Coordinates of C-alpha atoms and ligand atoms in Angstrom, one line a residue:
X1 CA 246.6 258.7 260.3
X2 CA 246.1 257.3 256.9
X3 CA 242.7 255.7 256.3
X4 CA 242.3 254.0 253.0
X5 CA 238.5 254.1 252.9
X6 CA 238.2 257.9 253.4
X7 CA 240.4 259.0 250.6
X8 CA 239.9 262.7 249.8
X9 CA 241.5 262.0 246.4
X10 CA 238.4 261.5 244.4
X11 CA 236.0 264.4 244.7
X12 CA 232.3 263.4 244.5
X13 CA 233.1 259.9 245.8
X14 CA 231.9 258.8 249.3
X15 CA 234.3 257.2 251.8
X16 CA 234.0 253.5 251.2
X17 CA 233.0 253.9 247.5
X18 CA 234.8 251.8 245.0
X19 CA 236.8 253.5 242.3
X20 CA 236.3 251.7 239.0
X21 CA 237.8 252.5 235.6
X22 CA 236.5 251.4 232.2
X23 CA 239.1 251.7 229.6
X24 CA 238.0 251.5 226.0
X25 CA 240.3 251.6 223.0
X26 CA 239.2 254.1 220.3
X27 CA 238.6 252.6 216.8
X28 CA 240.6 249.6 218.0
X29 CA 241.2 247.6 214.8
X30 CA 241.9 250.7 212.8
X31 CA 244.3 252.0 215.4
X32 CA 246.2 248.7 215.5
X33 CA 246.5 248.7 211.7
X34 CA 247.9 252.3 211.9
X35 CA 250.7 251.3 214.3
X36 CA 252.8 249.8 211.5
X37 CA 251.3 252.1 208.8
X38 CA 251.2 255.7 210.2
X39 CA 250.1 256.8 206.7
X40 CA 246.7 255.2 207.3
X41 CA 246.0 258.0 209.8
X42 CA 246.2 260.6 207.0
X43 CA 243.3 259.2 204.9
X44 CA 239.7 257.9 205.6
X45 CA 240.4 254.2 206.4
X46 CA 238.3 251.2 207.4
X47 CA 239.2 247.6 208.4
X48 CA 237.0 244.9 206.8
X49 CA 236.9 241.2 206.5
X50 CA 238.1 241.0 202.9
X51 CA 238.3 244.1 200.7
X52 CA 238.1 241.9 197.6
X53 CA 234.6 240.9 198.5
X54 CA 232.1 243.6 197.7
X55 CA 229.8 241.9 200.2
X56 CA 232.2 242.2 203.0
X57 CA 231.4 244.5 206.0
X58 CA 233.2 247.3 207.8
X59 CA 234.7 246.1 211.1
X60 CA 236.2 249.4 212.2
X61 CA 237.0 252.8 210.8
X62 CA 239.3 255.7 211.7
X63 CA 238.4 259.2 212.7
X64 CA 238.6 260.6 209.2
X65 CA 236.2 257.8 207.9
X66 CA 233.8 258.6 210.7
X67 CA 233.4 262.1 209.3
X68 CA 231.8 260.4 206.3
X69 CA 229.3 258.7 208.6
X70 CA 230.7 255.3 207.9
X71 CA 229.2 252.8 210.3
X72 CA 230.6 249.6 211.8
X73 CA 228.8 246.5 210.2
X74 CA 227.7 248.4 207.1
X75 CA 228.6 246.8 203.7
X76 CA 231.7 247.8 201.9
X77 CA 229.5 248.7 198.9
X78 CA 227.5 251.2 201.0
X79 CA 230.6 252.6 202.7
X80 CA 232.3 253.2 199.3
X81 CA 229.2 255.1 198.1
X82 CA 229.6 257.5 201.0
X83 CA 233.4 257.8 200.5
X84 CA 234.8 256.6 197.2
X85 CA 238.4 257.1 198.3
X86 CA 237.9 255.1 201.5
X87 CA 241.1 253.0 202.1
X88 CA 240.2 249.4 202.9
X89 CA 242.5 247.2 204.9
X90 CA 242.1 243.5 205.7
X91 CA 241.7 242.5 209.4
X92 CA 244.5 240.8 211.2
X93 CA 243.0 239.2 214.3
X94 CA 246.2 237.7 215.7
X95 CA 247.6 241.2 215.8
X96 CA 244.6 242.6 217.7
X97 CA 244.9 239.8 220.3
X98 CA 248.6 240.4 220.7
X99 CA 248.2 244.2 221.2
X100 CA 245.3 243.5 223.6
X101 CA 247.7 241.5 225.8
X102 CA 250.2 244.3 225.9
X103 CA 247.6 246.9 226.8
X104 CA 246.1 244.8 229.6
X105 CA 249.7 244.2 230.9
X106 CA 249.9 248.0 231.4
X107 CA 246.5 248.0 233.2
X108 CA 247.7 245.1 235.4
X109 CA 250.6 247.2 236.6
X110 CA 248.0 249.3 238.5
X111 CA 245.7 246.6 240.0
X112 CA 245.3 242.9 240.0
X113 CA 241.5 243.4 239.4
X114 CA 241.4 243.8 235.7
X115 CA 238.4 242.3 234.0
X116 CA 238.5 242.0 230.2
X117 CA 235.1 242.9 228.9
X118 CA 236.0 242.5 225.2
X119 CA 239.1 242.6 223.1
X120 CA 239.4 246.4 223.4
X121 CA 237.6 247.1 226.7
X122 CA 238.6 246.3 230.4
X123 CA 237.3 247.2 233.8
X124 CA 239.8 248.0 236.5
X125 CA 239.0 248.3 240.2
X126 CA 241.7 250.7 241.5
X127 CA 240.1 251.3 245.0
X128 CA 243.1 249.7 246.7
X129 CA 245.7 251.2 244.4
X130 CA 245.2 254.9 245.0
X131 CA 247.6 255.2 247.8
X132 CA 250.3 254.2 245.3
X133 CA 249.1 255.8 242.1
X134 CA 246.8 258.7 243.1
X135 CA 243.1 259.4 242.4
X136 CA 241.0 257.6 239.9
X137 CA 241.2 260.4 237.4
X138 CA 245.0 260.6 237.8
X139 CA 245.3 256.8 237.1
X140 CA 243.0 257.1 234.1
X141 CA 245.1 260.0 232.7
X142 CA 248.3 258.1 233.2
X143 CA 246.8 255.0 231.5
X144 CA 245.8 257.1 228.5
X145 CA 249.3 258.6 228.2
X146 CA 251.1 255.2 228.6
X147 CA 248.9 253.3 226.1
X148 CA 249.2 256.2 223.6
X149 CA 253.0 256.4 224.0
X150 CA 253.9 252.8 224.5
X151 CA 251.4 251.1 222.2
X152 CA 250.3 253.8 219.8
X153 CA 246.6 253.4 220.5
X154 CA 244.4 256.0 222.2
X155 CA 241.9 255.0 224.8
X156 CA 238.9 256.7 226.5
X157 CA 238.5 256.0 230.3
X158 CA 235.4 256.3 232.4
X159 CA 235.9 256.6 236.2
X160 CA 233.0 255.9 238.6
X161 CA 231.9 254.2 241.8
X162 CA 230.3 251.3 239.8
X163 CA 230.9 249.4 236.6
X164 CA 227.8 250.6 234.7
X165 CA 228.7 254.3 235.2
X166 CA 232.4 253.7 234.5
X167 CA 231.4 252.1 231.1
X168 CA 229.1 255.0 230.3
X169 CA 231.9 257.4 231.3
X170 CA 234.3 255.9 228.7
X171 CA 231.6 256.4 226.1
X172 CA 230.8 260.0 227.1
X173 CA 233.8 261.6 225.5
X174 CA 236.2 260.2 223.0
X175 CA 238.8 259.8 221.6
X176 CA 241.6 260.0 224.2
X177 CA 239.5 261.4 227.1
X178 CA 238.8 260.8 230.8
X179 CA 235.3 261.3 232.1
X180 CA 234.6 261.0 235.8
X181 CA 231.0 260.1 236.7
X182 CA 230.8 260.9 240.4
X183 CA 227.9 261.0 242.9
X184 CA 227.8 264.8 242.3
X185 CA 227.4 264.7 238.5
X186 CA 225.7 261.4 237.4
X187 CA 222.2 262.9 237.4
X188 CA 223.4 265.8 235.3
X189 CA 225.5 263.8 232.8
X190 CA 223.7 260.5 232.5
X191 CA 220.1 260.9 233.4
X192 CA 219.2 263.0 230.3
X193 CA 220.5 260.3 228.0
X194 CA 218.0 258.2 226.0
X195 CA 217.1 254.9 227.8
X196 CA 218.8 252.8 225.1
X197 CA 222.2 254.2 226.2
X198 CA 222.0 252.4 229.5
X199 CA 224.3 249.3 229.6
X200 CA 222.3 246.1 229.0
X201 CA 219.2 247.8 227.7
X202 CA 218.8 246.2 224.3
X203 CA 216.5 247.4 221.5
X204 CA 213.5 245.4 222.6
X205 CA 213.7 246.3 226.3
X206 CA 214.2 250.0 225.3
X207 CA 211.0 249.8 223.2
X208 CA 209.0 248.3 226.1
X209 CA 210.3 251.1 228.4
X210 CA 209.4 253.8 225.9
X211 CA 205.9 252.3 225.5
X212 CA 205.5 253.0 229.2
X213 CA 206.7 256.6 229.0
X214 CA 210.3 255.9 230.2
X215 CA 212.4 257.8 227.6
X216 CA 215.5 258.6 229.5
X217 CA 217.8 257.0 232.1
X218 CA 216.5 259.5 234.6
X219 CA 212.9 258.4 233.9
X220 CA 213.9 254.8 234.7
X221 CA 215.7 255.8 237.9
X222 CA 212.7 257.7 239.1
X223 CA 209.9 255.2 237.9
X224 CA 207.7 253.5 240.5
X225 CA 209.4 250.2 241.2
X226 CA 206.0 248.4 241.4
X227 CA 205.0 249.4 237.9
X228 CA 208.4 248.6 236.5
X229 CA 208.3 245.1 237.9
X230 CA 204.8 244.7 236.6
X231 CA 206.0 244.9 233.0
X232 CA 209.6 243.9 233.1
X233 CA 209.8 241.7 236.2
X234 CA 213.1 241.4 238.1
X235 CA 215.0 242.8 235.2
X236 CA 213.2 246.1 235.4
X237 CA 214.3 246.5 239.0
X238 CA 217.8 245.4 238.2
X239 CA 218.0 248.0 235.4
X240 CA 216.6 250.7 237.7
X241 CA 219.3 250.0 240.3
X242 CA 221.9 250.4 237.5
X243 CA 220.3 253.8 236.5
X244 CA 220.5 254.9 240.1
X245 CA 224.2 254.0 240.5
X246 CA 223.4 251.0 242.6
X247 CA 225.2 248.4 240.4
X248 CA 227.2 246.4 243.0
X249 CA 228.7 243.9 240.5
X250 CA 232.4 243.3 241.2
X251 CA 235.3 243.7 238.8
X252 CA 236.4 240.1 238.3
X253 CA 240.0 239.3 237.8
X254 CA 241.1 237.8 234.5
X255 CA 240.6 234.0 234.4
X256 CA 238.0 234.1 237.1
X257 CA 235.5 231.4 236.8
X258 CA 232.3 231.4 238.7
X259 CA 232.4 228.8 241.4
X260 CA 230.1 225.8 240.6
X261 CA 227.3 224.9 243.1
X262 CA 227.9 221.2 242.6
X263 CA 230.1 218.8 240.7
X264 CA 228.8 215.4 239.6
X265 CA 229.6 212.6 237.2
X266 CA 227.6 209.7 236.0
X267 CA 228.1 206.5 234.0
X268 CA 225.4 204.5 232.2
X269 CA 226.7 201.0 232.1
X270 CA 226.4 198.8 229.0
X271 CA 225.2 195.9 231.1
X272 CA 223.3 196.1 234.4
X273 CA 225.5 195.9 237.4
X274 CA 224.5 193.3 240.1
X275 CA 227.9 192.0 241.3
X276 CA 228.9 194.1 244.4
X277 CA 232.5 194.2 243.3
X278 CA 231.5 195.7 240.0
X279 CA 229.3 198.3 241.7
X280 CA 232.2 199.1 244.0
X281 CA 234.5 199.5 241.0
X282 CA 231.9 201.8 239.3
X283 CA 231.6 204.0 242.4
X284 CA 235.4 204.2 242.7
X285 CA 235.8 205.3 239.1
X286 CA 233.1 207.9 239.3
X287 CA 234.2 209.3 242.7
X288 CA 237.7 209.6 241.3
X289 CA 236.4 211.7 238.5
X290 CA 234.5 214.0 240.9
X291 CA 237.4 214.2 243.3
X292 CA 239.8 215.2 240.5
X293 CA 237.6 217.9 239.3
X294 CA 237.0 219.2 242.8
X295 CA 240.8 219.5 243.4
X296 CA 241.4 221.0 240.1
X297 CA 239.0 223.8 241.0
X298 CA 240.6 224.0 244.5
X299 CA 237.3 223.4 246.1
X300 CA 236.1 221.4 249.1
X301 CA 232.7 219.7 249.5
X302 CA 230.5 219.0 252.5
X303 CA 227.8 216.9 251.0
X304 CA 228.0 213.7 248.9
X305 CA 225.1 212.7 246.7
X306 CA 224.4 209.5 244.8
X307 CA 221.8 208.8 242.1
X308 CA 220.9 205.3 241.0
X309 CA 218.8 204.3 238.0
X310 CA 217.3 200.9 237.9
X311 CA 216.4 198.9 234.8
X312 CA 213.0 200.5 234.6
X313 CA 214.8 203.9 234.6
X314 CA 213.4 204.8 238.0
X315 CA 215.8 207.2 239.8
X316 CA 216.7 207.1 243.5
X317 CA 218.6 210.0 245.0
X318 CA 220.3 210.0 248.4
X319 CA 222.7 212.3 250.1
X320 CA 224.8 212.6 253.2
X321 CA 226.3 215.6 254.9
X322 CA 229.9 215.1 255.9
X323 CA 231.4 216.0 259.3
X324 CA 234.1 217.9 257.5
X325 CA 234.9 219.6 254.2
X326 CA 236.8 217.4 251.9
X327 CA 238.4 217.0 248.4
X328 CA 239.5 213.4 249.0
X329 CA 238.5 210.9 246.4
X330 CA 238.5 208.2 249.1
X331 CA 236.2 209.9 251.4
X332 CA 233.8 210.7 248.6
X333 CA 233.9 207.1 247.4
X334 CA 233.5 205.6 250.9
X335 CA 230.5 207.9 251.6
X336 CA 228.9 207.0 248.2
X337 CA 229.4 203.3 248.9
X338 CA 227.8 203.6 252.3
X339 CA 224.8 205.5 250.9
X340 CA 224.3 202.8 248.3
X341 CA 224.6 200.0 250.8
X342 CA 222.0 201.6 253.1
X343 CA 219.6 202.4 250.3
X344 CA 219.8 199.7 247.6
X345 CA 218.8 196.1 248.0
X346 CA 221.7 193.6 247.3
X347 CA 221.1 192.0 243.9
X348 CA 218.9 194.7 242.4
X349 CA 220.3 195.5 239.0
X350 CA 221.7 199.0 238.4
X351 CA 221.6 200.7 235.0
X352 CA 223.2 204.1 235.8
X353 CA 225.2 205.5 238.8
X354 CA 226.0 209.1 239.6
X355 CA 228.2 210.5 242.3
X356 CA 228.0 214.2 243.1
X357 CA 229.3 216.7 245.7
X358 CA 227.7 219.9 246.8
X359 CA 228.0 222.4 249.8
X360 CA 231.2 223.6 248.1
X361 CA 233.7 225.9 249.7
X362 CA 236.9 227.5 248.6
X363 CA 238.4 227.0 252.0
X364 CA 238.2 223.6 253.5
X365 CA 241.1 223.8 255.9
X366 CA 239.5 226.2 258.4
X367 CA 236.3 224.2 258.6
X368 CA 237.7 220.8 259.4
X369 CA 235.9 219.1 262.2
X370 CA 237.8 218.8 265.5
X371 CA 237.3 215.1 265.4
X372 CA 238.9 214.4 262.1
X373 CA 241.6 211.8 262.1
X374 CA 244.2 214.2 260.7
X375 CA 246.8 211.5 260.0
X376 CA 244.4 209.5 257.9
X377 CA 243.2 212.7 256.2
X378 CA 246.8 213.6 255.4
X379 CA 247.5 210.2 253.9
X380 CA 244.5 210.4 251.7
X381 CA 245.4 213.9 250.6
X382 CA 248.9 212.8 249.7
X383 CA 247.6 209.9 247.7
X384 CA 245.2 212.3 245.8
X385 CA 248.1 214.7 245.1
X386 CA 250.3 211.9 243.8
X387 CA 247.5 210.6 241.5
X388 CA 246.8 214.2 240.2
X389 CA 250.4 214.9 239.5
X390 CA 251.0 211.5 237.7
X391 CA 248.0 212.2 235.6
X392 CA 249.0 215.7 234.8
X393 CA 252.3 214.3 233.5
X394 CA 251.2 211.1 231.8
X395 CA 247.5 211.6 231.1
X396 CA 244.2 210.6 232.7
X397 CA 244.6 206.9 231.9
X398 CA 247.9 206.6 233.8
X399 CA 246.2 205.7 237.1
X400 CA 243.1 203.6 237.5
X401 CA 241.6 202.4 240.7
X402 CA 240.2 198.9 241.2
X403 CA 238.8 197.0 238.3
X404 CA 238.3 198.3 234.9
X405 CA 234.8 198.5 233.6
X406 CA 233.2 198.5 230.2
X407 CA 231.2 201.6 230.2
X408 CA 229.6 204.2 228.1
X409 CA 230.3 207.6 229.4
Ligands
MG501 MG1 236.3 250.5 221.6

């Protein structure tokens, strides 16, 4: 029987391990420039902001220029001193973006979990794709071949059971190479490297680690956690987990946005609100804003909060847990109105009102209370849908609830 989690395809990986690729284009800008100008490959060449400017800097260089020890970010002046015949080419950023799209489209043919790390680097989680395309190494080799043949750019690919090691794998050997960092070889390949080579160890953190006798990635992996946290706090422990291959961070699909913990909106009024109908209109307007954002993010909320500022700028906060998850403007508004009625004396002037929602979930449908009036909820949802779609066609101002207010947002 086929069991996806116990694939024998990837030697040195445990059953249940993720298989993550990091694909990194080699000398990306220089390679893209060479697609239309193959002659650039025959001479030392560098891409720079503006070759007319002697103060410009080197953005990328080809393999032949690397032999002259030309560095990214060094000045053109200094590069020309190292290699007087260096061919300088202006950067074409639109081209780099367009080629980046085509390369990622190839990656996306192998998994929907492709996270763009930069214009020339992407992480791919291929754990679930191996029954279609083979082992991690095989997919990596195929990507290298396809990007080389179809785009004309070479890539280096790291294959590992976590993102940190996959990224270090793509750096390990280049150009046009696949490096597998498995549970069998990571101590041998990565632990002897200087501490500054670990992902997210910047210059200043590397200096602190070296001051404490931690010179290699292996030293960090084997350091006593207590002493690490004494001089680097939580970050020290986090980096140690990375060095041990315990980086559990997921590969996030393109366009992924972290889910917010709360959504709120407030309005400071240009005159103090006293009239209940004005207060009602204010709460309606603000709740509408919150509901629209909630639905746009496809989220549901289980708690409604209000904040009221009086004329002496004293702030009152109140909140209510709902019986159900909702994204309905009307339910948010009704809850906010009730909270205000229960907690604010009639006639007391209001300077600022805020409505917020929290207790957010991506899945409201499964958590609806058994006692919900489904017909009423359905009507409210259809009203919200209609408002959202009219606004998306005709703009935000096309639908307004209740009375208009003069306000400063
Ligand atoms: Mg690169």
